[in-house]
mmCIF file of C-alpha atoms in Angstrom:
data_model
loop_
_atom_site.group_PDB
_atom_site.id
_atom_site.type_symbol
_atom_site.label_atom_id
_atom_site.label_comp_id
_atom_site.label_asym_id
_atom_site.label_seq_id
_atom_site.Cartn_x
_atom_site.Cartn_y
_atom_site.Cartn_z
ATOM 1 C CA MET A 1 -0.291 44.498 -31.694
ATOM 2 C CA LYS A 2 1.716 47.679 -32.158
ATOM 3 C CA ALA A 3 1.801 50.773 -29.973
ATOM 4 C CA ILE A 4 3.679 54.033 -29.586
ATOM 5 C CA GLY A 5 4.390 55.616 -26.216
ATOM 6 C CA ILE A 6 5.175 59.320 -25.819
ATOM 7 C CA PHE A 7 6.199 60.287 -22.294
ATOM 8 C CA ARG A 8 7.384 63.674 -21.022
ATOM 9 C CA GLY A 9 10.877 63.319 -19.570
ATOM 10 C CA PHE A 10 11.029 66.259 -17.161
ATOM 11 C CA PRO A 11 11.236 67.464 -14.492
ATOM 12 C CA GLY A 12 11.244 63.896 -13.109
ATOM 13 C CA LEU A 13 10.169 60.412 -14.161
ATOM 14 C CA GLY A 14 6.555 60.577 -13.037
ATOM 15 C CA ARG A 15 5.322 60.826 -16.634
ATOM 16 C CA VAL A 16 7.476 57.936 -17.821
ATOM 17 C CA VAL A 17 7.502 55.002 -15.395
ATOM 18 C CA ALA A 18 3.756 54.248 -15.410
ATOM 19 C CA GLY A 19 3.527 54.154 -19.182
ATOM 20 C CA LEU A 20 6.588 51.951 -19.491
ATOM 21 C CA ASP A 21 5.234 49.525 -16.910
ATOM 22 C CA ILE A 22 1.902 49.297 -18.753
ATOM 23 C CA PHE A 23 3.782 48.456 -21.952
ATOM 24 C CA ASN A 24 5.938 45.981 -20.050
ATOM 25 C CA GLU A 25 2.888 44.094 -18.768
ATOM 26 C CA LEU A 26 1.197 44.163 -22.177
ATOM 27 C CA GLN A 27 4.342 42.737 -23.737
ATOM 28 C CA LYS A 28 4.141 39.761 -21.359
ATOM 29 C CA LEU A 29 0.510 39.107 -22.294
ATOM 30 C CA THR A 30 0.620 39.819 -26.026
ATOM 31 C CA ASP A 31 3.033 40.112 -28.923
ATOM 32 C CA LEU A 32 3.248 43.864 -28.333
ATOM 33 C CA GLU A 33 5.718 45.757 -30.489
ATOM 34 C CA ALA A 34 6.294 49.161 -28.918
ATOM 35 C CA ALA A 35 8.266 52.268 -29.789
ATOM 36 C CA VAL A 36 8.821 54.815 -27.010
ATOM 37 C CA TYR A 37 9.574 58.518 -27.380
ATOM 38 C CA THR A 38 10.940 60.411 -24.403
ATOM 39 C CA TYR A 39 13.739 62.813 -23.529
ATOM 40 C CA MET A 40 15.852 64.329 -20.747
ATOM 41 C CA GLN A 41 15.452 62.154 -17.628
ATOM 42 C CA GLY A 42 13.294 59.623 -19.441
ATOM 43 C CA SER A 43 16.130 58.629 -21.752
ATOM 44 C CA GLU A 44 18.038 57.146 -18.807
ATOM 45 C CA LEU A 45 15.538 54.273 -18.615
ATOM 46 C CA ASP A 46 16.114 52.887 -22.105
ATOM 47 C CA LEU A 47 18.352 50.036 -20.902
ATOM 48 C CA SER A 48 15.751 48.766 -18.435
ATOM 49 C CA TYR A 49 13.023 47.906 -20.954
ATOM 50 C CA ASN A 50 12.769 45.851 -24.123
ATOM 51 C CA PHE A 51 11.349 48.593 -26.345
ATOM 52 C CA GLN A 52 12.599 50.729 -29.186
ATOM 53 C CA PHE A 53 13.623 53.968 -27.454
ATOM 54 C CA ARG A 54 13.759 57.034 -29.678
ATOM 55 C CA THR A 55 15.109 59.950 -27.690
ATOM 56 C CA VAL A 56 14.184 63.514 -28.598
ATOM 57 C CA LYS A 57 17.591 65.170 -28.357
ATOM 58 C CA SER A 58 16.943 68.708 -29.595
ATOM 59 C CA ILE A 59 16.148 70.850 -26.538
ATOM 60 C CA LYS A 60 14.908 73.678 -28.759
ATOM 61 C CA ASP A 61 12.045 71.394 -29.858
ATOM 62 C CA ILE A 62 10.797 71.034 -26.272
ATOM 63 C CA SER A 63 8.635 73.635 -24.549
ATOM 64 C CA SER A 64 7.698 73.958 -20.884
ATOM 65 C CA ILE A 65 4.717 71.671 -21.524
ATOM 66 C CA GLY A 66 6.399 69.134 -23.770
ATOM 67 C CA ILE A 67 7.372 68.485 -27.363
ATOM 68 C CA ILE A 68 6.461 71.214 -29.866
ATOM 69 C CA PRO A 69 4.419 69.512 -32.631
ATOM 70 C CA VAL A 70 5.501 71.936 -35.378
ATOM 71 C CA SER A 71 9.188 71.471 -34.577
ATOM 72 C CA LYS A 72 11.531 69.148 -36.448
ATOM 73 C CA SER A 73 11.289 66.546 -33.663
ATOM 74 C CA GLY A 74 7.508 66.832 -33.388
ATOM 75 C CA GLU A 75 6.983 66.435 -37.118
ATOM 76 C CA ALA A 76 9.360 63.456 -37.145
ATOM 77 C CA ILE A 77 7.199 61.719 -34.527
ATOM 78 C CA ILE A 78 4.054 62.373 -36.595
ATOM 79 C CA ASN A 79 5.794 60.899 -39.658
ATOM 80 C CA ASP A 80 6.900 57.860 -37.645
ATOM 81 C CA ILE A 81 3.328 57.265 -36.500
ATOM 82 C CA GLU A 82 2.196 57.231 -40.121
ATOM 83 C CA ILE A 83 4.925 54.729 -41.062
ATOM 84 C CA PHE A 84 4.658 52.546 -37.949
ATOM 85 C CA ASN A 85 0.835 52.486 -38.123
ATOM 86 C CA PRO A 86 0.244 51.606 -34.440
ATOM 87 C CA ASP A 87 -2.989 50.200 -33.028
ATOM 88 C CA PHE A 88 -2.915 52.870 -30.348
ATOM 89 C CA VAL A 89 -0.799 55.645 -28.838
ATOM 90 C CA LEU A 90 -0.205 55.926 -25.085
ATOM 91 C CA ILE A 91 0.756 59.479 -24.184
ATOM 92 C CA ASP A 92 1.571 61.205 -20.894
ATOM 93 C CA GLY A 93 2.319 64.891 -20.347
ATOM 94 C CA GLU A 94 2.229 66.019 -23.976
ATOM 95 C CA PRO A 95 -0.950 68.090 -24.492
ATOM 96 C CA LEU A 96 0.257 69.780 -27.691
ATOM 97 C CA LEU A 97 1.354 66.558 -29.352
ATOM 98 C CA LEU A 98 -1.821 64.755 -28.275
ATOM 99 C CA THR A 99 -3.927 67.434 -29.953
ATOM 100 C CA THR A 100 -1.858 67.266 -33.130
ATOM 101 C CA ILE A 101 -2.028 63.468 -33.318
ATOM 102 C CA LYS A 102 -5.830 63.545 -33.138
ATOM 103 C CA LEU A 103 -5.930 66.260 -35.819
ATOM 104 C CA ARG A 104 -3.679 64.263 -38.144
ATOM 105 C CA PHE A 105 -5.005 60.785 -37.335
ATOM 106 C CA PRO A 106 -8.599 61.223 -36.124
ATOM 107 C CA LYS A 107 -9.330 57.475 -36.203
ATOM 108 C CA LEU A 108 -6.200 56.451 -34.284
ATOM 109 C CA LYS A 109 -6.933 55.431 -30.684
ATOM 110 C CA VAL A 110 -5.117 57.671 -28.215
ATOM 111 C CA VAL A 111 -4.920 56.836 -24.510
ATOM 112 C CA ALA A 112 -3.898 59.706 -22.214
ATOM 113 C CA LEU A 113 -2.308 59.004 -18.844
ATOM 114 C CA LEU A 114 -2.979 61.980 -16.627
ATOM 115 C CA ASN A 115 -2.124 63.430 -13.241
ATOM 116 C CA PRO A 116 -5.060 64.788 -11.178
ATOM 117 C CA PHE A 117 -3.415 68.211 -11.557
ATOM 118 C CA ASP A 118 -3.900 67.937 -15.324
ATOM 119 C CA ILE A 119 -7.634 68.193 -14.630
ATOM 120 C CA GLU A 120 -7.752 70.444 -11.560
ATOM 121 C CA ASN A 121 -4.729 72.521 -10.605
ATOM 122 C CA PRO A 122 -5.392 75.540 -8.354
ATOM 123 C CA SER A 123 -1.788 76.674 -8.907
ATOM 124 C CA ASN A 124 -2.566 77.405 -12.569
ATOM 125 C CA GLN A 125 -4.715 80.326 -13.612
ATOM 126 C CA LEU A 126 -8.093 79.460 -15.103
ATOM 127 C CA SER A 127 -7.062 80.020 -18.724
ATOM 128 C CA SER A 128 -4.226 77.489 -18.353
ATOM 129 C CA GLN A 129 -6.499 74.932 -16.698
ATOM 130 C CA LEU A 130 -9.032 75.281 -19.514
ATOM 131 C CA PHE A 131 -6.296 74.927 -22.135
ATOM 132 C CA PHE A 132 -4.951 71.681 -20.668
ATOM 133 C CA ARG A 133 -8.426 70.203 -20.239
ATOM 134 C CA ASP A 134 -9.273 71.016 -23.830
ATOM 135 C CA CYS A 135 -6.131 69.305 -25.119
ATOM 136 C CA TYR A 136 -6.556 66.187 -23.000
ATOM 137 C CA SER A 137 -10.290 65.921 -23.739
ATOM 138 C CA LYS A 138 -9.412 64.910 -27.300
ATOM 139 C CA ALA A 139 -8.057 61.528 -26.152
ATOM 140 C CA ASP A 140 -10.237 58.476 -26.772
ATOM 141 C CA ILE A 141 -9.500 57.199 -23.275
ATOM 142 C CA SER A 142 -8.309 59.325 -20.339
ATOM 143 C CA ILE A 143 -6.864 57.576 -17.291
ATOM 144 C CA VAL A 144 -6.199 59.893 -14.348
ATOM 145 C CA HIS A 145 -4.085 58.133 -11.730
ATOM 146 C CA GLY A 146 -2.877 59.717 -8.530
ATOM 147 C CA LEU A 147 -3.317 60.256 -4.816
ATOM 148 C CA TRP A 148 -6.908 61.475 -5.101
ATOM 149 C CA LYS A 149 -9.870 61.132 -7.464
ATOM 150 C CA VAL A 150 -11.234 63.834 -9.761
ATOM 151 C CA LYS A 151 -14.592 64.190 -11.484
ATOM 152 C CA LYS A 152 -14.981 63.917 -15.221
ATOM 153 C CA PRO A 153 -15.101 67.422 -16.741
ATOM 154 C CA GLN A 154 -18.104 68.161 -18.935
ATOM 155 C CA THR A 155 -15.826 68.765 -21.918
ATOM 156 C CA PHE A 156 -14.567 65.148 -21.821
ATOM 157 C CA GLN A 157 -16.929 63.201 -24.089
ATOM 158 C CA ASN A 158 -14.904 59.970 -24.343
ATOM 159 C CA SER A 159 -14.031 57.320 -21.743
ATOM 160 C CA PHE A 160 -12.712 58.810 -18.492
ATOM 161 C CA TYR A 161 -11.344 56.945 -15.461
ATOM 162 C CA SER A 162 -10.005 58.386 -12.199
ATOM 163 C CA ILE A 163 -8.130 55.717 -10.262
ATOM 164 C CA ASN A 164 -5.385 55.149 -7.710
ATOM 165 C CA THR A 165 -1.778 55.592 -8.789
ATOM 166 C CA PHE A 166 -0.324 52.838 -10.942
ATOM 167 C CA ILE A 167 2.129 50.767 -8.902
ATOM 168 C CA ARG A 168 4.972 49.099 -10.756
ATOM 169 C CA LYS A 169 4.803 45.324 -10.410
ATOM 170 C CA GLU A 170 8.393 45.056 -9.206
ATOM 171 C CA VAL A 171 7.560 47.297 -6.225
ATOM 172 C CA LYS A 172 4.879 44.903 -5.004
ATOM 173 C CA GLU A 173 7.510 42.167 -4.699
ATOM 174 C CA ILE A 174 9.723 44.190 -2.319
ATOM 175 C CA THR A 175 9.870 43.260 1.346
ATOM 176 C CA PRO A 176 11.250 45.952 3.722
ATOM 177 C CA ASP A 177 13.900 44.858 6.216
ATOM 178 C CA SER A 178 13.218 46.392 9.642
ATOM 179 C CA ASN A 179 16.495 44.938 10.967
ATOM 180 C CA SER A 180 18.601 46.747 8.386
ATOM 181 C CA ASN A 181 20.741 49.769 9.266
ATOM 182 C CA LYS A 182 20.205 51.330 5.831
ATOM 183 C CA ILE A 183 18.133 54.503 5.340
ATOM 184 C CA ALA A 184 17.457 55.319 1.699
ATOM 185 C CA CYS A 185 17.039 58.956 0.652
ATOM 186 C CA MET A 186 15.614 59.682 -2.801
ATOM 187 C CA LEU A 187 16.120 63.227 -4.026
ATOM 188 C CA GLY A 188 14.083 62.385 -7.108
ATOM 189 C CA GLY A 189 14.653 63.046 -10.789
ATOM 190 C CA GLY A 190 12.729 66.311 -10.814
ATOM 191 C CA THR A 191 15.657 68.701 -11.085
ATOM 192 C CA VAL A 192 16.031 68.588 -14.862
ATOM 193 C CA ASN A 193 14.630 71.715 -16.512
ATOM 194 C CA SER A 194 13.317 72.920 -13.147
ATOM 195 C CA GLY A 195 13.535 76.328 -11.490
ATOM 196 C CA GLU A 196 16.410 77.483 -9.296
ATOM 197 C CA LEU A 197 14.294 77.490 -6.121
ATOM 198 C CA PHE A 198 13.187 73.914 -6.737
ATOM 199 C CA PHE A 199 16.802 72.835 -7.257
ATOM 200 C CA GLU A 200 18.022 74.605 -4.113
ATOM 201 C CA ASN A 201 15.230 73.023 -2.051
ATOM 202 C CA THR A 202 16.442 69.638 -3.255
ATOM 203 C CA ILE A 203 19.923 70.479 -1.965
ATOM 204 C CA LEU A 204 18.433 71.555 1.385
ATOM 205 C CA ILE A 205 16.835 68.124 1.754
ATOM 206 C CA SER A 206 20.225 66.498 1.222
ATOM 207 C CA GLN A 207 21.684 68.768 3.915
ATOM 208 C CA PHE A 208 18.944 67.627 6.295
ATOM 209 C CA VAL A 209 19.813 63.968 5.611
ATOM 210 C CA ILE A 210 23.565 64.519 5.973
ATOM 211 C CA GLY A 211 22.960 66.323 9.278
ATOM 212 C CA LEU A 212 20.814 63.404 10.427
ATOM 213 C CA ALA A 213 23.592 60.990 9.495
ATOM 214 C CA SER A 214 26.092 62.873 11.655
ATOM 215 C CA ILE A 215 23.981 62.239 14.781
ATOM 216 C CA GLN A 216 23.063 58.646 13.826
ATOM 217 C CA PRO A 217 26.483 57.073 13.117
ATOM 218 C CA GLN A 218 25.100 53.539 13.545
ATOM 219 C CA LEU A 219 22.969 53.969 10.403
ATOM 220 C CA LEU A 220 24.015 54.023 6.747
ATOM 221 C CA PHE A 221 22.350 56.777 4.706
ATOM 222 C CA GLU A 222 22.310 56.127 0.962
ATOM 223 C CA ILE A 223 21.360 59.226 -1.036
ATOM 224 C CA TYR A 224 20.097 58.755 -4.594
ATOM 225 C CA CYS A 225 20.690 62.002 -6.490
ATOM 226 C CA GLY A 226 18.918 61.347 -9.778
ATOM 227 C CA CYS A 227 21.230 63.496 -11.910
ATOM 228 C CA GLU A 228 24.890 64.529 -12.069
ATOM 229 C CA THR A 229 24.250 68.178 -11.228
ATOM 230 C CA VAL A 230 22.624 67.309 -7.905
ATOM 231 C CA PHE A 231 25.290 64.676 -7.227
ATOM 232 C CA SER A 232 28.068 67.229 -7.693
ATOM 233 C CA ARG A 233 26.499 69.692 -5.230
ATOM 234 C CA VAL A 234 25.654 67.075 -2.617
ATOM 235 C CA ASN A 235 29.089 65.498 -2.867
ATOM 236 C CA ASN A 236 30.580 68.785 -1.645
ATOM 237 C CA LEU A 237 28.356 68.669 1.444
ATOM 238 C CA VAL A 238 29.204 65.188 2.704
ATOM 239 C CA ASN A 239 32.310 66.442 4.585
ATOM 240 C CA GLY A 240 33.796 63.019 5.090
ATOM 241 C CA ASN A 241 30.730 61.375 6.690
ATOM 242 C CA THR A 242 31.623 57.698 6.460
ATOM 243 C CA ASN A 243 28.000 56.617 6.904
ATOM 244 C CA VAL A 244 26.768 58.563 3.863
ATOM 245 C CA LYS A 245 26.901 56.961 0.418
ATOM 246 C CA LEU A 246 25.953 58.880 -2.725
ATOM 247 C CA HIS A 247 24.503 57.455 -5.942
ATOM 248 C CA LYS A 248 24.696 59.503 -9.125
ATOM 249 C CA HIS A 249 22.244 57.789 -11.464
ATOM 250 C CA ILE A 250 18.686 56.461 -11.416
ATOM 251 C CA HIS A 251 18.207 53.032 -9.832
ATOM 252 C CA LYS A 252 15.424 50.467 -9.959
ATOM 253 C CA PRO A 253 13.037 50.481 -6.967
ATOM 254 C CA SER A 254 14.257 47.048 -5.892
ATOM 255 C CA GLU A 255 17.830 48.342 -5.710
ATOM 256 C CA ILE A 256 16.752 51.269 -3.522
ATOM 257 C CA TYR A 257 14.110 49.753 -1.259
ATOM 258 C CA ASN A 258 15.456 46.241 -0.680
ATOM 259 C CA SER A 259 17.475 45.901 2.534
ATOM 260 C CA ALA A 260 16.336 49.336 3.713
ATOM 261 C CA LYS A 261 14.808 50.100 7.089
ATOM 262 C CA ALA A 262 13.101 53.296 5.961
ATOM 263 C CA VAL A 263 12.939 55.825 3.142
ATOM 264 C CA ILE A 264 13.167 59.615 3.094
ATOM 265 C CA SER A 265 11.951 60.935 -0.237
ATOM 266 C CA ARG A 266 11.430 64.172 -2.122
ATOM 267 C CA ALA A 267 8.653 62.534 -3.995
ATOM 268 C CA GLY A 268 5.894 62.837 -6.543
ATOM 269 C CA ARG A 269 2.698 60.810 -6.728
ATOM 270 C CA ASN A 270 4.434 57.651 -8.011
ATOM 271 C CA SER A 271 7.088 57.388 -5.314
ATOM 272 C CA ILE A 272 4.645 58.269 -2.534
ATOM 273 C CA SER A 273 2.137 55.685 -3.749
ATOM 274 C CA GLU A 274 4.765 52.979 -4.186
ATOM 275 C CA LEU A 275 6.220 53.511 -0.739
ATOM 276 C CA LEU A 276 2.818 53.624 0.903
ATOM 277 C CA SER A 277 1.912 50.351 -0.809
ATOM 278 C CA ILE A 278 4.792 48.562 0.924
ATOM 279 C CA ASN A 279 4.423 50.525 4.191
ATOM 280 C CA MET A 280 7.876 51.999 3.906
ATOM 281 C CA LEU A 281 7.510 55.772 3.709
ATOM 282 C CA GLN A 282 8.766 57.565 6.815
ATOM 283 C CA PHE A 283 9.227 61.168 5.691
ATOM 284 C CA TYR A 284 8.465 62.757 2.346
ATOM 285 C CA PHE A 285 8.602 66.154 0.657
ATOM 286 C CA TYR A 286 5.812 66.369 -1.921
ATOM 287 C CA TRP A 287 6.276 68.385 -5.104
ATOM 288 C CA MET A 288 3.752 69.343 -7.786
#
């Protein structure tokens, strides 16, 4: 069996990790041959999975809602689909490319992984909501996974499922250590291609954690920055705190959660759901 995955790589990894884990489990059960397209933050995961990673490197070919289908990169992906001839495409966060794939290959099975906000998002004006729904309705199978359930829109004529958030298998095998002195702080990966206010709020969370460390010297606070830009700013705020340790790059959940007493996280639906599943979330900042 052959499949292609196309996962939006910004502002964080929420659109990437679920799809990769689905492919990972399928590969264990079948002879799955998978090619994965992602970019920005998503490209940092290519060493963790046994797939062909094909990174979209041209930023000018990426819009605020994903890869532009009529760009050089978008057309290259369409050509690769024709050559690779997959049994299905798994796509997350790419409404424009999803629409184009169904136009070009109407018989190809397309599975859309969606966030509840892709279906109902009060922060978007009605015209934007209708646009996204129309794009995603073209998928053969729509799987909406998140912290709450949504109803199937009338415009969705194909299979539609609203379920709990996908939890990566490796997370389920983690056992928290209540006797540890380690507090893990995840600032998330959602600072790539994000607004200035969002970035500055991320820095404020790090300041909160560093301040907490100064009054809890018996605890070790490990801050996971997610990208070099955040790391550079936070590193200037540590001020010699010996019980604060910074990490520059993305880590596996087992590396973050194991041997930790608690977690402070600026989190999306995936991190919140994973931490709740192992009863480890103490304080979170939710972002849409």
